[in-house]
PDB file of C-alpha atoms in Angstrom:
ATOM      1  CA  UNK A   1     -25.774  -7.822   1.563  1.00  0.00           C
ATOM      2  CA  UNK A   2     -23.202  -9.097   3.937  1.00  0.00           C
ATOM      3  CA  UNK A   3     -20.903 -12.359   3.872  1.00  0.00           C
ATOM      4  CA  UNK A   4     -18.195 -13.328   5.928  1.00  0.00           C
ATOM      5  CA  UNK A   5     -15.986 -11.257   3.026  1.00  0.00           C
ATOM      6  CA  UNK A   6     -17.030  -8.080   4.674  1.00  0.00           C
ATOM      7  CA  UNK A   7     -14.149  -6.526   5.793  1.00  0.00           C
ATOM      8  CA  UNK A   8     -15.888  -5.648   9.038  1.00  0.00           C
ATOM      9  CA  UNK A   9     -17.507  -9.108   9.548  1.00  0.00           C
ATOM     10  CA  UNK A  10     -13.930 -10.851   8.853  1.00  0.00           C
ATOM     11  CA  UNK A  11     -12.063  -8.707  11.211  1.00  0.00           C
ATOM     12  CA  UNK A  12     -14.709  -9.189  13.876  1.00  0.00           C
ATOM     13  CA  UNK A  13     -14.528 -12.536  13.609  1.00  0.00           C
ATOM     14  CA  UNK A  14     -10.760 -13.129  13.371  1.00  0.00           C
ATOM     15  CA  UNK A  15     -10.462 -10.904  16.499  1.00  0.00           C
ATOM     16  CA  UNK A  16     -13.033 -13.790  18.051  1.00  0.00           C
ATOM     17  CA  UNK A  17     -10.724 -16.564  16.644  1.00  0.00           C
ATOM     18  CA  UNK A  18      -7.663 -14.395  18.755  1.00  0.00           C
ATOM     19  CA  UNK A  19      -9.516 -14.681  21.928  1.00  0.00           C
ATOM     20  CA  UNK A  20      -9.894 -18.693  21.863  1.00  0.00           C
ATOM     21  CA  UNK A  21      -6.380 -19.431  21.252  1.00  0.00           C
ATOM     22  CA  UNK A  22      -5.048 -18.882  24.966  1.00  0.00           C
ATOM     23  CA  UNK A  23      -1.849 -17.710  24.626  1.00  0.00           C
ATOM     24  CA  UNK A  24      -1.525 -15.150  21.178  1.00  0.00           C
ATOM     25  CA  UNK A  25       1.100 -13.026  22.938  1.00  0.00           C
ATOM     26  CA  UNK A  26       3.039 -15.717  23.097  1.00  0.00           C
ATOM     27  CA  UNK A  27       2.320 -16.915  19.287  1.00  0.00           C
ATOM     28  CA  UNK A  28       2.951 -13.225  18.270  1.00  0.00           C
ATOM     29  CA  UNK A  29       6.391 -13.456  19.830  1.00  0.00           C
ATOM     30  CA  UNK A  30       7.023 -16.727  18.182  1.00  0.00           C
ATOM     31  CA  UNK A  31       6.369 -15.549  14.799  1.00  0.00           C
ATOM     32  CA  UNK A  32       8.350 -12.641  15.285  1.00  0.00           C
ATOM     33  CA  UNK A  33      11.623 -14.471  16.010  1.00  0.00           C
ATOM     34  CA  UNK A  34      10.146 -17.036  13.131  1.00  0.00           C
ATOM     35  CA  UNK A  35      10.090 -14.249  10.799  1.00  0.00           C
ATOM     36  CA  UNK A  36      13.566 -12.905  11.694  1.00  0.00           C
ATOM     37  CA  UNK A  37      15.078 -16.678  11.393  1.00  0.00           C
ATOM     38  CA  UNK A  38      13.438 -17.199   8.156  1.00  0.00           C
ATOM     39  CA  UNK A  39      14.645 -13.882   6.807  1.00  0.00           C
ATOM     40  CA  UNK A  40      11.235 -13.672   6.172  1.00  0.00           C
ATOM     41  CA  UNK A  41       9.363  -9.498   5.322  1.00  0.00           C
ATOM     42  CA  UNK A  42       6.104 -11.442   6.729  1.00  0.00           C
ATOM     43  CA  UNK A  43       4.235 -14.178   8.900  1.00  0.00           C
ATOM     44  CA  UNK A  44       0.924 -15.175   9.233  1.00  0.00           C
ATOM     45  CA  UNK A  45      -0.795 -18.136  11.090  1.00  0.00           C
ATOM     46  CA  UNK A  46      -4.446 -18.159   9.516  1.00  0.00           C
ATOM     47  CA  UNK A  47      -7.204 -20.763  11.352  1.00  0.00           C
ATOM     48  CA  UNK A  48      -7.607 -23.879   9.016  1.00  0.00           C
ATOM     49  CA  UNK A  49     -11.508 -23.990   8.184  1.00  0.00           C
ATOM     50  CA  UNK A  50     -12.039 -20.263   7.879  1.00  0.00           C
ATOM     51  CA  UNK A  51      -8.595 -18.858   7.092  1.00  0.00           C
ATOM     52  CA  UNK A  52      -9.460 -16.430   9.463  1.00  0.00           C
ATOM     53  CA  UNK A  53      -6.306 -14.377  10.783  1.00  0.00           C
ATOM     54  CA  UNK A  54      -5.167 -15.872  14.450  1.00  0.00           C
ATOM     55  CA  UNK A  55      -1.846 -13.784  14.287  1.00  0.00           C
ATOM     56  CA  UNK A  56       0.814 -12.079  12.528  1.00  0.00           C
ATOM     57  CA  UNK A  57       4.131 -10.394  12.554  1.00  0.00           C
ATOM     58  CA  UNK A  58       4.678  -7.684   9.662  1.00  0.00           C
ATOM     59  CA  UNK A  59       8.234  -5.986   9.383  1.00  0.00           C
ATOM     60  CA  UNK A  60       6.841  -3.647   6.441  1.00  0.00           C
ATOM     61  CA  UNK A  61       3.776  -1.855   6.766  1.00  0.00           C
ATOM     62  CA  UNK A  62       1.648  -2.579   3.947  1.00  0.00           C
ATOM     63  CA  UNK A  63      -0.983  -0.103   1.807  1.00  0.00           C
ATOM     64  CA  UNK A  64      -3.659  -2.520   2.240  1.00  0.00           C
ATOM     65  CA  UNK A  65      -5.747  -3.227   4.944  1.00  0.00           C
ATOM     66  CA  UNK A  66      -7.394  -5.796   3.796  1.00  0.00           C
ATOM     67  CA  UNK A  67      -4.831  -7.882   2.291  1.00  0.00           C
ATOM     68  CA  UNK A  68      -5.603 -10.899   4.617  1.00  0.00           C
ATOM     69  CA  UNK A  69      -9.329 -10.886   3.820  1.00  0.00           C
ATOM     70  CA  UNK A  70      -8.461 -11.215   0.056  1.00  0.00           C
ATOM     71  CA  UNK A  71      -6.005 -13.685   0.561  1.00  0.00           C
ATOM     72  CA  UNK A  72      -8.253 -15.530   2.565  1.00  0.00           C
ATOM     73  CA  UNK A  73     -10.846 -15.416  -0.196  1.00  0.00           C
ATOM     74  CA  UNK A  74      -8.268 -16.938  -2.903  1.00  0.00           C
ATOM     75  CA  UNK A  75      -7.027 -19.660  -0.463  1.00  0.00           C
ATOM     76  CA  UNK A  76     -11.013 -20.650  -0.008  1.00  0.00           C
ATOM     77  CA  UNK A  77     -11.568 -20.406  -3.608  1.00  0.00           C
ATOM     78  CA  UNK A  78      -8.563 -22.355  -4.492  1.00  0.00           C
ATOM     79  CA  UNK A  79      -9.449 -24.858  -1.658  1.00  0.00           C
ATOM     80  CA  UNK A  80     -13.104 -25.373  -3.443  1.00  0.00           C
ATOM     81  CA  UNK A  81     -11.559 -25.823  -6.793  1.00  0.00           C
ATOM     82  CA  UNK A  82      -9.688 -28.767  -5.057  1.00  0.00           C
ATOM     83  CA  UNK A  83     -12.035 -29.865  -3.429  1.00  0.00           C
ATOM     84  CA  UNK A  84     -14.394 -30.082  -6.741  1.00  0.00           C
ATOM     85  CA  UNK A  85     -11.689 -32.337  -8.320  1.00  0.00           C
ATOM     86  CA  UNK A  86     -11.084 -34.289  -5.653  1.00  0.00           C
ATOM     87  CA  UNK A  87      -8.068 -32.999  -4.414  1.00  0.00           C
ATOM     88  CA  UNK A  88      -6.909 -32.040  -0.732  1.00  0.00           C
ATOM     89  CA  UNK A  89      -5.267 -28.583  -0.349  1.00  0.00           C
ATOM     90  CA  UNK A  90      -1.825 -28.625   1.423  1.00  0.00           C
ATOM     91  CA  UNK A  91       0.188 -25.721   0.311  1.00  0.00           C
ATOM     92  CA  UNK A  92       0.901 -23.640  -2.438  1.00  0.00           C
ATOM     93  CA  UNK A  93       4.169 -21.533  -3.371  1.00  0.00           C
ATOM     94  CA  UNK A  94       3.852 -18.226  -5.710  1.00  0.00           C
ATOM     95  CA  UNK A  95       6.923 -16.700  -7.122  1.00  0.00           C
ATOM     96  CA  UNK A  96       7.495 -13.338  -9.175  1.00  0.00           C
ATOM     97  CA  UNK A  97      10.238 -10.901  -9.174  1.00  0.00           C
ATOM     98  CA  UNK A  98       9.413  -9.434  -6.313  1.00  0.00           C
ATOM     99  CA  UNK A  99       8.556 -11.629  -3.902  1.00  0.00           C
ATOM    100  CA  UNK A 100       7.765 -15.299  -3.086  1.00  0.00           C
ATOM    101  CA  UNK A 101       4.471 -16.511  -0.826  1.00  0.00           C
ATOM    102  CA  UNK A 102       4.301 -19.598   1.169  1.00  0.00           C
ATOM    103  CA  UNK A 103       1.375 -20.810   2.536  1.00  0.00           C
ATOM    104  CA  UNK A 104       1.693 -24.298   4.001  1.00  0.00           C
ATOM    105  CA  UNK A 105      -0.555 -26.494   6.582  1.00  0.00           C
ATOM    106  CA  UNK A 106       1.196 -25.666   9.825  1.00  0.00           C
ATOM    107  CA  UNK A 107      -0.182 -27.500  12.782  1.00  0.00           C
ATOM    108  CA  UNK A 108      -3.717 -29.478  13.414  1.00  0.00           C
ATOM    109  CA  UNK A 109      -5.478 -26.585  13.211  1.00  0.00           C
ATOM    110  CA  UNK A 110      -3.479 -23.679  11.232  1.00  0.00           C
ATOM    111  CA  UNK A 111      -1.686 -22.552   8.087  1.00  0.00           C
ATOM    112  CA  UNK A 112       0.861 -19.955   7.794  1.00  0.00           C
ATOM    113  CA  UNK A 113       1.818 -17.812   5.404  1.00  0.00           C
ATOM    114  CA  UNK A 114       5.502 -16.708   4.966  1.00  0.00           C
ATOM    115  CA  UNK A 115       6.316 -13.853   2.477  1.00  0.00           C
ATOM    116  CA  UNK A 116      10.225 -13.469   1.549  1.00  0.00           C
ATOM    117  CA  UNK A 117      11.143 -10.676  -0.818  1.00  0.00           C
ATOM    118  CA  UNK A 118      15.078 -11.339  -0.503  1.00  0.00           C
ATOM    119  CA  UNK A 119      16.050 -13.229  -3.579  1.00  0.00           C
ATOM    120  CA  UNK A 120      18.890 -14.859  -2.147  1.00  0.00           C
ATOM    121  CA  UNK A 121      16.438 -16.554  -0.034  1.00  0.00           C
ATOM    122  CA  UNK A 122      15.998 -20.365  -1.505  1.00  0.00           C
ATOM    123  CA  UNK A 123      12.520 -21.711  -1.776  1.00  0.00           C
ATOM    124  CA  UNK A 124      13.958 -24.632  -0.269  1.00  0.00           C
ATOM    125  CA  UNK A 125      15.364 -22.792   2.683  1.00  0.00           C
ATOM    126  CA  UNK A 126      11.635 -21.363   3.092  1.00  0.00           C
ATOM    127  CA  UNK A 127       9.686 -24.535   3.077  1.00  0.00           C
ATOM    128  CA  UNK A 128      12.391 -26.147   5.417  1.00  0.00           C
ATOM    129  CA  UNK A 129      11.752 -22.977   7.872  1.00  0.00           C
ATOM    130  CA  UNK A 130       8.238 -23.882   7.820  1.00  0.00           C
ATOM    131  CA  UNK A 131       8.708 -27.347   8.571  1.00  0.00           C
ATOM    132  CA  UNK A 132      10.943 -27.410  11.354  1.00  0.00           C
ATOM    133  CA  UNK A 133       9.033 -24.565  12.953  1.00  0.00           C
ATOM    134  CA  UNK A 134       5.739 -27.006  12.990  1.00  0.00           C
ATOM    135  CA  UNK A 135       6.434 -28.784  15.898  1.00  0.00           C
ATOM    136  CA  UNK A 136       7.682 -25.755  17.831  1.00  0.00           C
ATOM    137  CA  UNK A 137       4.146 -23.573  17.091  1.00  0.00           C
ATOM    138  CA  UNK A 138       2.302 -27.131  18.674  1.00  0.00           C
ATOM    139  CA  UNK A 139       2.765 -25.998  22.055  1.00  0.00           C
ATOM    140  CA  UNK A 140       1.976 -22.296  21.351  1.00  0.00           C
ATOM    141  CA  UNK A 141      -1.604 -22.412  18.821  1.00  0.00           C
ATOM    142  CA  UNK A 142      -3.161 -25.982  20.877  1.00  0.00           C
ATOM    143  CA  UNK A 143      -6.504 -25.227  22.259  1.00  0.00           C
ATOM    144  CA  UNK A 144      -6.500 -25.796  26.037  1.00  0.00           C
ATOM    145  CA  UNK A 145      -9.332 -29.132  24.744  1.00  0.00           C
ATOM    146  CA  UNK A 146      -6.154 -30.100  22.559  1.00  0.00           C
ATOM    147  CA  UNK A 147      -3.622 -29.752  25.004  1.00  0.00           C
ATOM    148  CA  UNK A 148      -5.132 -32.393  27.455  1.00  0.00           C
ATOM    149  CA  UNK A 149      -5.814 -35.115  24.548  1.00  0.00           C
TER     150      UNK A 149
END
């Protein structure tokens, strides 16, 4: 049995989602100095409809390889749930003691996901990050069919 949950299948087809978005060196490099400004351990820009992985920028190297597949699985989930009672997914904020997760609609067609394991990092200062970094990302994640609308 396969699904698009197959780790091979999902990275397959987020390396296909890479390739349409014109310019990912440039998004790399964004979220890289996005990450740094944000104080940020973590960055990812996930596609909207499939949470498929478009980019990232990691300053820890993690033990799982498939972390973004599973977190991609709990956003859908949790987006079906909504959806089921009506609701419309925007973001969602997870806290513990050892870290804090952000992911938040970031332009037309993404969401990214900040992680911040410094404590003296605010929430607020997080979600602020993210929302004055929206209109930056525009000009980097637009399709070139976006671009000229």
């Amino acid at each position: 049995r396969t699904s698009i949950w197959d780790e091979t299948l999902y990275k397959a087809w987020s390396e296909i989602v890479c390739q349409l978005i014109p310019n990912v060196g440039s998004v790399q490099e964004q979220l890289s100095a996005f990450c740094s400004l944000c104080g940020a351990d973590e960055v990812v820009l996930f596609e909207k409809a499939t949470f498929l992985v478009i980019s990232h920028f990691t300053l820890t190297e993690h033990s799982d390889v498939h972390r973004f597949e599973k977190v991609s699985n709990i956003i859908k989930q949790f987006k079906l749930s909504c959806s089921k009672s009506q609701a419309n997914f925007q973001s969602f904020h997870v806290q513990n003691s050892n870290f804090s997760a952000f992911i938040d609609h970031f332009t037309t067609n993404t969401y990214v996901m900040v992680i911040v394991t410094n404590p003296a990092i605010q929430p607020a200062a997080t979600l602020l990050n993210i929302q004055k970094a929206q209109k930056h990302f525009l000009s980097f994640v637009q399709t070139p069919s976006e671009a000229s609308s």
